[in-house]
PDB file of C-alpha atoms and ligand atoms in Angstrom:
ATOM      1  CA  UNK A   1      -2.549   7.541 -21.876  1.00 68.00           C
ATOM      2  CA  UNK A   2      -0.358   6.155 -24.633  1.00 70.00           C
ATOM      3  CA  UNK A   3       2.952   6.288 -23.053  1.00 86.00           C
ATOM      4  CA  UNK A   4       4.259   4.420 -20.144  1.00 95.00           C
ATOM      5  CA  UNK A   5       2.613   6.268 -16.907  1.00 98.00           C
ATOM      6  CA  UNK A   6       4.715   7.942 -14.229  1.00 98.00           C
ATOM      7  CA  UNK A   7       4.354   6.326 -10.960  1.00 98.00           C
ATOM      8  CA  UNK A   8       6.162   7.803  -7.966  1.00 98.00           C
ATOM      9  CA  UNK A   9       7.374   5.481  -5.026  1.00 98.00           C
ATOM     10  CA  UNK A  10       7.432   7.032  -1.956  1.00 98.00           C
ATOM     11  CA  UNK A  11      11.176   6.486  -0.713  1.00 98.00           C
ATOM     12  CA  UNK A  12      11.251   7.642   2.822  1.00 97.00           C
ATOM     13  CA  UNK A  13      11.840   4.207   4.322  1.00 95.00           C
ATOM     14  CA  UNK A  14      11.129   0.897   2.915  1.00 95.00           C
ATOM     15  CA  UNK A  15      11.334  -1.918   0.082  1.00 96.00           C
ATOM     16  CA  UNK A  16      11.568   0.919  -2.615  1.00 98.00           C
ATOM     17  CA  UNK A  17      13.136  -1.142  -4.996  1.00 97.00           C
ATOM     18  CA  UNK A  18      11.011  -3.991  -5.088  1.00 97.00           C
ATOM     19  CA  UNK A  19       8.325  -1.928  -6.051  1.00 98.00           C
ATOM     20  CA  UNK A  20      10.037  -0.244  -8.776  1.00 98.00           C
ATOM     21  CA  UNK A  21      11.074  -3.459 -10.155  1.00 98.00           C
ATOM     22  CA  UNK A  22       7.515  -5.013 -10.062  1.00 98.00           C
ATOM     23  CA  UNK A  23       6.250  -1.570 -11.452  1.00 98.00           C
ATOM     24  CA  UNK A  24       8.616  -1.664 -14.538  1.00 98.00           C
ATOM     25  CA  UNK A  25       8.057  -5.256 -15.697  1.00 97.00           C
ATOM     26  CA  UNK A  26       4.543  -3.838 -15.914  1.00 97.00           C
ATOM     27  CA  UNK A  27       5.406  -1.377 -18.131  1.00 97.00           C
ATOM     28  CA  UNK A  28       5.612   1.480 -16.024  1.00 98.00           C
ATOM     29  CA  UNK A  29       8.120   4.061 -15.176  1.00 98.00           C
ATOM     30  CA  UNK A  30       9.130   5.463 -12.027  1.00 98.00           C
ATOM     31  CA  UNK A  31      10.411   7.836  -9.769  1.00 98.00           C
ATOM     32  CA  UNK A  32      11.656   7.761  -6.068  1.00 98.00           C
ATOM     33  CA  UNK A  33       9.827  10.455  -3.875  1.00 98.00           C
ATOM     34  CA  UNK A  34      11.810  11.759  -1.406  1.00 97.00           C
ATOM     35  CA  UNK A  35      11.042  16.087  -1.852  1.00 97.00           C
ATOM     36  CA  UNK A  36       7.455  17.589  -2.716  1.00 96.00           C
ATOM     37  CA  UNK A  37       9.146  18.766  -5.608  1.00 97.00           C
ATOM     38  CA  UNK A  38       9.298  15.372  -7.037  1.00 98.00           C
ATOM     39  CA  UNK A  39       5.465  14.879  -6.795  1.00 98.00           C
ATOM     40  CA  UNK A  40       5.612  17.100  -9.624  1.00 98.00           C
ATOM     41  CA  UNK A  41       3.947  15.142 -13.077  1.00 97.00           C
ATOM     42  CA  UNK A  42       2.796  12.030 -11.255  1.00 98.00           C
ATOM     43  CA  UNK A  43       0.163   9.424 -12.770  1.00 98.00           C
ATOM     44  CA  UNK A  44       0.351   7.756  -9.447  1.00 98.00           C
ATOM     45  CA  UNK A  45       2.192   7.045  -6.534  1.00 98.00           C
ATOM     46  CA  UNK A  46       3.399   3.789  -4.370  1.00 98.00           C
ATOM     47  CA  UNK A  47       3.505   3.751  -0.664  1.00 98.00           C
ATOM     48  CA  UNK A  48       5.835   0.737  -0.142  1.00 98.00           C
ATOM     49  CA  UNK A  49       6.304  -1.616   2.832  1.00 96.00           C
ATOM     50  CA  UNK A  50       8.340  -0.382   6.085  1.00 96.00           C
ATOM     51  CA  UNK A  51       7.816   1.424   8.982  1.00 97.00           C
ATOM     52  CA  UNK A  52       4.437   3.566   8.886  1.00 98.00           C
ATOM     53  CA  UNK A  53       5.746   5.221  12.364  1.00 98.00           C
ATOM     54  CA  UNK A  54       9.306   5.845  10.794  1.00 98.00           C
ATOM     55  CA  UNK A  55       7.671   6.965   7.191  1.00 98.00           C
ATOM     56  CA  UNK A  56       5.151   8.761   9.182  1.00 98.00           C
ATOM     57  CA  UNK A  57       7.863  10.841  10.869  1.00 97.00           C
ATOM     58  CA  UNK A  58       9.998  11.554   7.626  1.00 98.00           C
ATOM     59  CA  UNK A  59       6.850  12.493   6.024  1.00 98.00           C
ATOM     60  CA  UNK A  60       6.245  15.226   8.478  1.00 97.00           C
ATOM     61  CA  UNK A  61       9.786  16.154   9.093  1.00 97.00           C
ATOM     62  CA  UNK A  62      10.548  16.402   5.133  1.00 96.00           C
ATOM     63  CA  UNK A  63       7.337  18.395   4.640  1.00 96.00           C
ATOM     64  CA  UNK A  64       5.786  15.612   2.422  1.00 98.00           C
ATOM     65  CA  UNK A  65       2.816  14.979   4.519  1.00 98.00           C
ATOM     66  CA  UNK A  66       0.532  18.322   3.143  1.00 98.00           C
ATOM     67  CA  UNK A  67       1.213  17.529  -0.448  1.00 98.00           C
ATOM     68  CA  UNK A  68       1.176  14.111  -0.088  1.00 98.00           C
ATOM     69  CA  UNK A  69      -2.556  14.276   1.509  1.00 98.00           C
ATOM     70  CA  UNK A  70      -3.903  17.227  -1.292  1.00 98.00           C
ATOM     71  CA  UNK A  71      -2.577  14.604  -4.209  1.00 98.00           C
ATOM     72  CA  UNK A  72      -4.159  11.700  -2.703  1.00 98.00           C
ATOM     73  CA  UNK A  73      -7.243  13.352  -1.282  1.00 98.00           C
ATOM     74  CA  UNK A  74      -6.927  14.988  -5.194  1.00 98.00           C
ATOM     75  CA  UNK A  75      -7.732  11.346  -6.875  1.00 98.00           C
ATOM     76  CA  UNK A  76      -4.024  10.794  -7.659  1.00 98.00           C
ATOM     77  CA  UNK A  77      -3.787   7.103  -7.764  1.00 98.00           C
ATOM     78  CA  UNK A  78      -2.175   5.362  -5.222  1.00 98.00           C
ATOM     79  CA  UNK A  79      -1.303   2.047  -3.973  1.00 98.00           C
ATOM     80  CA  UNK A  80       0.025   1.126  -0.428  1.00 98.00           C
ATOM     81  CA  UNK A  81       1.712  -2.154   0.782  1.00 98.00           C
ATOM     82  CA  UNK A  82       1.675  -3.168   4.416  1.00 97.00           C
ATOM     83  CA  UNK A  83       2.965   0.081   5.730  1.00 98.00           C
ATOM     84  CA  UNK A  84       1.389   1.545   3.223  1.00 98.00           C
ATOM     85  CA  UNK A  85      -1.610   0.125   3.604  1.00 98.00           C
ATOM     86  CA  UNK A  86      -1.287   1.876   6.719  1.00 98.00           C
ATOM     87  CA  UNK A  87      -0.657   5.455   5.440  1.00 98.00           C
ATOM     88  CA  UNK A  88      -3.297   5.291   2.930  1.00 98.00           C
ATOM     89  CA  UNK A  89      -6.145   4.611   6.198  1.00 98.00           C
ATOM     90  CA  UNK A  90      -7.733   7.407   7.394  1.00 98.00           C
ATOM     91  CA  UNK A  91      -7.731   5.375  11.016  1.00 98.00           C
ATOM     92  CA  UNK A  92      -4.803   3.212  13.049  1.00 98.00           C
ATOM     93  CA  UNK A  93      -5.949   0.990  15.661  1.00 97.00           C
ATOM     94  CA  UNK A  94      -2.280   0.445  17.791  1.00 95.00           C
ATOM     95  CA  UNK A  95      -0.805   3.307  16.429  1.00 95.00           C
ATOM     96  CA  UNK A  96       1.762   5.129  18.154  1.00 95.00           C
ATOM     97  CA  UNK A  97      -0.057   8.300  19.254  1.00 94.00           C
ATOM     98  CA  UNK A  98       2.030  10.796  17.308  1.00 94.00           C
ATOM     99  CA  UNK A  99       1.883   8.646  13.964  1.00 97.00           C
ATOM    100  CA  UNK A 100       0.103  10.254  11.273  1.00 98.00           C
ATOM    101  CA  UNK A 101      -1.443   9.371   7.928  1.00 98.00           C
ATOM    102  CA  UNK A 102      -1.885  10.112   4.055  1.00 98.00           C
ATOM    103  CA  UNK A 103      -5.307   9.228   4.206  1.00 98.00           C
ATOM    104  CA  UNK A 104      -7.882   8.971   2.016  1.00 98.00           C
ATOM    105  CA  UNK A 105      -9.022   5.047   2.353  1.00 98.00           C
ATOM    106  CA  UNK A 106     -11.986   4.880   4.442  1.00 98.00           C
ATOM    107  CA  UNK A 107     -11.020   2.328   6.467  1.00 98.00           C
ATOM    108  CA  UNK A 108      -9.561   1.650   9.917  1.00 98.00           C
ATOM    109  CA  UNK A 109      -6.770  -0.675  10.068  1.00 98.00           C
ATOM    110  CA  UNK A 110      -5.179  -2.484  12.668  1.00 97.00           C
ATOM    111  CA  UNK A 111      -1.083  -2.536  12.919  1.00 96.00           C
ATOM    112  CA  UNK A 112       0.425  -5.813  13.272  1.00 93.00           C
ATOM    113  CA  UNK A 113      -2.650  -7.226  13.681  1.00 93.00           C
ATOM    114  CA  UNK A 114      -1.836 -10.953  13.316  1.00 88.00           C
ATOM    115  CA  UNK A 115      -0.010 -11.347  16.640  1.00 76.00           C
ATOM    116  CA  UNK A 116       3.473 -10.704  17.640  1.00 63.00           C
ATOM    117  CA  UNK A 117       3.916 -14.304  17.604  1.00 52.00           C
ATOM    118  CA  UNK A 118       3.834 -14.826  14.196  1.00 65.00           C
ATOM    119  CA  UNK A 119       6.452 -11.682  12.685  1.00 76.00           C
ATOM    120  CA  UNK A 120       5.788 -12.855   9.322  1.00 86.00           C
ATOM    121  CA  UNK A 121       4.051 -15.719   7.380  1.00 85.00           C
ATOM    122  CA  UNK A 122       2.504 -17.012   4.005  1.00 90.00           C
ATOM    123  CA  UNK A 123      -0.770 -17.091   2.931  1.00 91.00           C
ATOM    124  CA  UNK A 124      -3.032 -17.971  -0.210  1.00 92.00           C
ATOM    125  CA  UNK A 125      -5.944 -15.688  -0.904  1.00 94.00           C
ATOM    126  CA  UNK A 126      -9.039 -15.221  -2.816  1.00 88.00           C
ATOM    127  CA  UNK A 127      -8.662 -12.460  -4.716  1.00 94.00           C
ATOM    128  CA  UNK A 128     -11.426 -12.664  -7.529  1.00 95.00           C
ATOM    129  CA  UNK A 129      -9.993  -9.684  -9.463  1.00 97.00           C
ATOM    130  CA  UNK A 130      -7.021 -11.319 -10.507  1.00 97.00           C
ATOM    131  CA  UNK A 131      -8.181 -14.188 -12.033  1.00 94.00           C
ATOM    132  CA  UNK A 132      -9.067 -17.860 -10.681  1.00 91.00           C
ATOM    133  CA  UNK A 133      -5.147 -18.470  -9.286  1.00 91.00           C
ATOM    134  CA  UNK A 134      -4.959 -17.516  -5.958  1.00 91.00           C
ATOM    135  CA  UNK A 135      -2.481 -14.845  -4.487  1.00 94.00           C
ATOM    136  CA  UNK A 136       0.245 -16.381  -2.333  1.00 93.00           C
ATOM    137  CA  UNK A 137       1.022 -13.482  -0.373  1.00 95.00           C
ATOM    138  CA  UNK A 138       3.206 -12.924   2.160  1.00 93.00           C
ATOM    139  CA  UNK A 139       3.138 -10.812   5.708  1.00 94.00           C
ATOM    140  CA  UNK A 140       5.303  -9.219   7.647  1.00 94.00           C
ATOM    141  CA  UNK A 141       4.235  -7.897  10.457  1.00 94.00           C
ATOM    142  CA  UNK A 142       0.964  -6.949   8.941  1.00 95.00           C
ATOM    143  CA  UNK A 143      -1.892  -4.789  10.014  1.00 96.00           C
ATOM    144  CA  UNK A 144      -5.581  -6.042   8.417  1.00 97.00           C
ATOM    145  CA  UNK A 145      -8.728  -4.121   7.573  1.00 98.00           C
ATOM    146  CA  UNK A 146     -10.414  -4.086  10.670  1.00 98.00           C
ATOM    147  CA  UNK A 147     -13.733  -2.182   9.283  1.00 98.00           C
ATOM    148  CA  UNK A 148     -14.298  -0.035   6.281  1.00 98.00           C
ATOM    149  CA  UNK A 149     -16.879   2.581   4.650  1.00 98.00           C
ATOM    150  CA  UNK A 150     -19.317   1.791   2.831  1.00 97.00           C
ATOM    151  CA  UNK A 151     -16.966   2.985  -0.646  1.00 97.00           C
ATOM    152  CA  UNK A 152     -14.527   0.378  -0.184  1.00 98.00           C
ATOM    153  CA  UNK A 153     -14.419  -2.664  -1.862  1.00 98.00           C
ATOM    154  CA  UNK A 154     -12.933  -5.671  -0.206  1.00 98.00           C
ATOM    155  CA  UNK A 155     -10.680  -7.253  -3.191  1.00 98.00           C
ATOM    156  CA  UNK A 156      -8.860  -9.780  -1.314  1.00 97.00           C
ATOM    157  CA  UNK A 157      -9.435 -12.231   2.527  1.00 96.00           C
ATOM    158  CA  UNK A 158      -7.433 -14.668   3.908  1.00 94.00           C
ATOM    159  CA  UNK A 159      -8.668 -17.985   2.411  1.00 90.00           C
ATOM    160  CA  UNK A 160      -7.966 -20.872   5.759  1.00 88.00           C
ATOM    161  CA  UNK A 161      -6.090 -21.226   8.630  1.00 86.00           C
ATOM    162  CA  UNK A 162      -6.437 -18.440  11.407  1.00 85.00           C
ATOM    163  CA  UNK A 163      -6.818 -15.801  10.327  1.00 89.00           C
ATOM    164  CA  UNK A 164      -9.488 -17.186   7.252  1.00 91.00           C
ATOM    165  CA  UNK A 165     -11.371 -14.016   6.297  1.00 94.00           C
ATOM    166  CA  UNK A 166      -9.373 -11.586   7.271  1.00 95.00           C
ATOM    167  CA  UNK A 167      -9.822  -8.532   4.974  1.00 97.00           C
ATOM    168  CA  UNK A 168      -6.283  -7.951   3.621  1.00 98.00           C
ATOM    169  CA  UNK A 169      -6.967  -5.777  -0.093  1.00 98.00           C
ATOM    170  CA  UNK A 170      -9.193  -2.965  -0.650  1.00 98.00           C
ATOM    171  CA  UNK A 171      -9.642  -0.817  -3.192  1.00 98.00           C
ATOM    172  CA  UNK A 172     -11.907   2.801  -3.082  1.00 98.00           C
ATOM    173  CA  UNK A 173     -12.211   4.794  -6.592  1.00 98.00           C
ATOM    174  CA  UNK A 174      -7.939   5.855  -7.334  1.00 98.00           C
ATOM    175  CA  UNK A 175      -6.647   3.859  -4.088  1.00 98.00           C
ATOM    176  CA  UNK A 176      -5.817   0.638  -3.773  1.00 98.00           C
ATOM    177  CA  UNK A 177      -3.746  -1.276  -0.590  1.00 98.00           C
ATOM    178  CA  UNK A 178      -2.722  -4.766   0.362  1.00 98.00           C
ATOM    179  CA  UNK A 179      -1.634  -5.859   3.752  1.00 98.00           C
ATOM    180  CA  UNK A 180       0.816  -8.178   2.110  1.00 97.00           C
ATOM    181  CA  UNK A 181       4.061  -7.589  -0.381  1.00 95.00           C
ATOM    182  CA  UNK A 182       3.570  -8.729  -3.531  1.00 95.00           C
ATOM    183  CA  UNK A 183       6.550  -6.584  -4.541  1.00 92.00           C
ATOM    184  CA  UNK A 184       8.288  -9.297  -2.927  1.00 93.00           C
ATOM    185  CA  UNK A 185       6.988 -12.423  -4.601  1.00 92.00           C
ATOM    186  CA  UNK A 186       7.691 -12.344  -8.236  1.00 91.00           C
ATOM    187  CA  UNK A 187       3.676 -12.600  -8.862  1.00 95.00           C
ATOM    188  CA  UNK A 188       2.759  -8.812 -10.488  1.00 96.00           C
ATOM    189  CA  UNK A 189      -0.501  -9.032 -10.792  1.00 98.00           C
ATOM    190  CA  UNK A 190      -1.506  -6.899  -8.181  1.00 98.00           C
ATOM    191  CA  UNK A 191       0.822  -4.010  -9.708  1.00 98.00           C
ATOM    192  CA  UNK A 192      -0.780  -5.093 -13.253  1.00 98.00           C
ATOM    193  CA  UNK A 193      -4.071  -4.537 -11.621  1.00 98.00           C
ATOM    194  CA  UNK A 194      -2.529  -0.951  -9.989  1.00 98.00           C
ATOM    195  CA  UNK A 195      -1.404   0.410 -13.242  1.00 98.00           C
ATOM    196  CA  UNK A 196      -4.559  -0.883 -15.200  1.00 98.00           C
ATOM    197  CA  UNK A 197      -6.068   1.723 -12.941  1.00 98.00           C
ATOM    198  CA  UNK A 198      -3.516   4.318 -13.438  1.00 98.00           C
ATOM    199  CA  UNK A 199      -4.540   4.131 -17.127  1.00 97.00           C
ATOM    200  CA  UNK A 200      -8.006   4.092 -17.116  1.00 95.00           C
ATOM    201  CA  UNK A 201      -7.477   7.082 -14.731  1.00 91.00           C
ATOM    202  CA  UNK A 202      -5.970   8.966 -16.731  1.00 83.00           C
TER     203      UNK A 202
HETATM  204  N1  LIG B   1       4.235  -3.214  11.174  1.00 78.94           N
HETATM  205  C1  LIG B   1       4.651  -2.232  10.213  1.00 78.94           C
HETATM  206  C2  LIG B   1       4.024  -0.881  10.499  1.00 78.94           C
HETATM  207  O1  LIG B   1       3.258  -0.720  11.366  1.00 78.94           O
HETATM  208  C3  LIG B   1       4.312  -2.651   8.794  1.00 78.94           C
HETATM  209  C4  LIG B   1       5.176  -3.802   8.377  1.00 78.94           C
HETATM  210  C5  LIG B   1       5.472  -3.874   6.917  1.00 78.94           C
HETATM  211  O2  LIG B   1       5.278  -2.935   6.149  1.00 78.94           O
HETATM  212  N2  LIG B   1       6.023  -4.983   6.518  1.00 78.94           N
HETATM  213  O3  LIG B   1       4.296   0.029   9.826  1.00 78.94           O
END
């Protein structure tokens, strides 16, 4: 690829913008997903942060859910966020019984998985990929990787406090998904990382 890839951002529901900010300062470009129609001529697609019942919903409602699910399942690239982690997993535990998924991650997450208590907090994390400074990530109402196949890779844990070791980043082959928002952080090295593997997809 010598130009800048095309990476679609799902825009059902959700901090769109923050990942097409994050996306550009790495170089890429971007286009909001709202139609099948604009699938068309993707690199690679985001799944931001939300609502996975609400996005799950609109997916279905718009008819995005079929195409969404033969690109993914396809190899397009794709990287979810929190909600998105969510719609990437081929299993919910606490789902709402009519939510469904993308797919493709072999992995079963749990929704909000760090207690109701705590809606959102911060974190540091090992996350070897991206060098030796750790992530300072931050949930919202997050769901973690509860178990996973044996073609996942876990990229990132929790490093201390309650919740140390919690598997939150994994990457399989095209698709990549963090519990947390780095969209929202200023650091962009996990979209760096994201549209590394866009190009060396492609
Ligand atoms: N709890 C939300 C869900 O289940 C995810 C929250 C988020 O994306 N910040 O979809």
């Amino acid at each position: 690829m010598t130009g800048a890839p095309l990476i679609g951002v799902l825009a059902l529901q959700g901090d769109v913008r923050e990942h097409e900010h994050a996306l550009a300062a790495c170089g890429a470009a971007t286009r909001r997903v709202r139609s099948a129609e604009e699938l068309d001529g993707l690199d690679a697609l985001v799944v931001p942060g939300g609502e996975s019942t609400t996005m799950s919903n609109l997916a279905l409602r718009w008819g995005l859910m079929e195409p969404l699910r033969a690109l993914v399942h396809g190899g397009l690239p794709a990287y979810g966020s929190c909600a998105g982690m969510i719609m990437l997993a081929d299993r919910i535990e606490g789902g709402r019984p009519d939510q469904e998924t993308i797919g493709g991650l072999d992995v079963t997450v749990r929704r909000n998985a760090f207690g109701r208590q705590v809606d959102s907090f911060e974190a540091d994390l090992d996350m070897p990929v991206l060098g030796d400074r750790p992530v300072h990530a931050v949930f919202i109402r997050a769901p973690w990787v509860e178990s996973l196949g044996p073609g996942v890779a876990v990229l990132g844990t929790v490093a201390a406090g309650p919740a140390a070791g919690r598997i939150v980043a994994v990457r399989q082959g095209h698709l990549l998904a963090t519990s947390f928002h780095p969209e929202l952080t200023g650091d962009t090295r996990v979209h760096e990382y994201f549209v590394e593997m866009v190009r060396e997809q492609a």
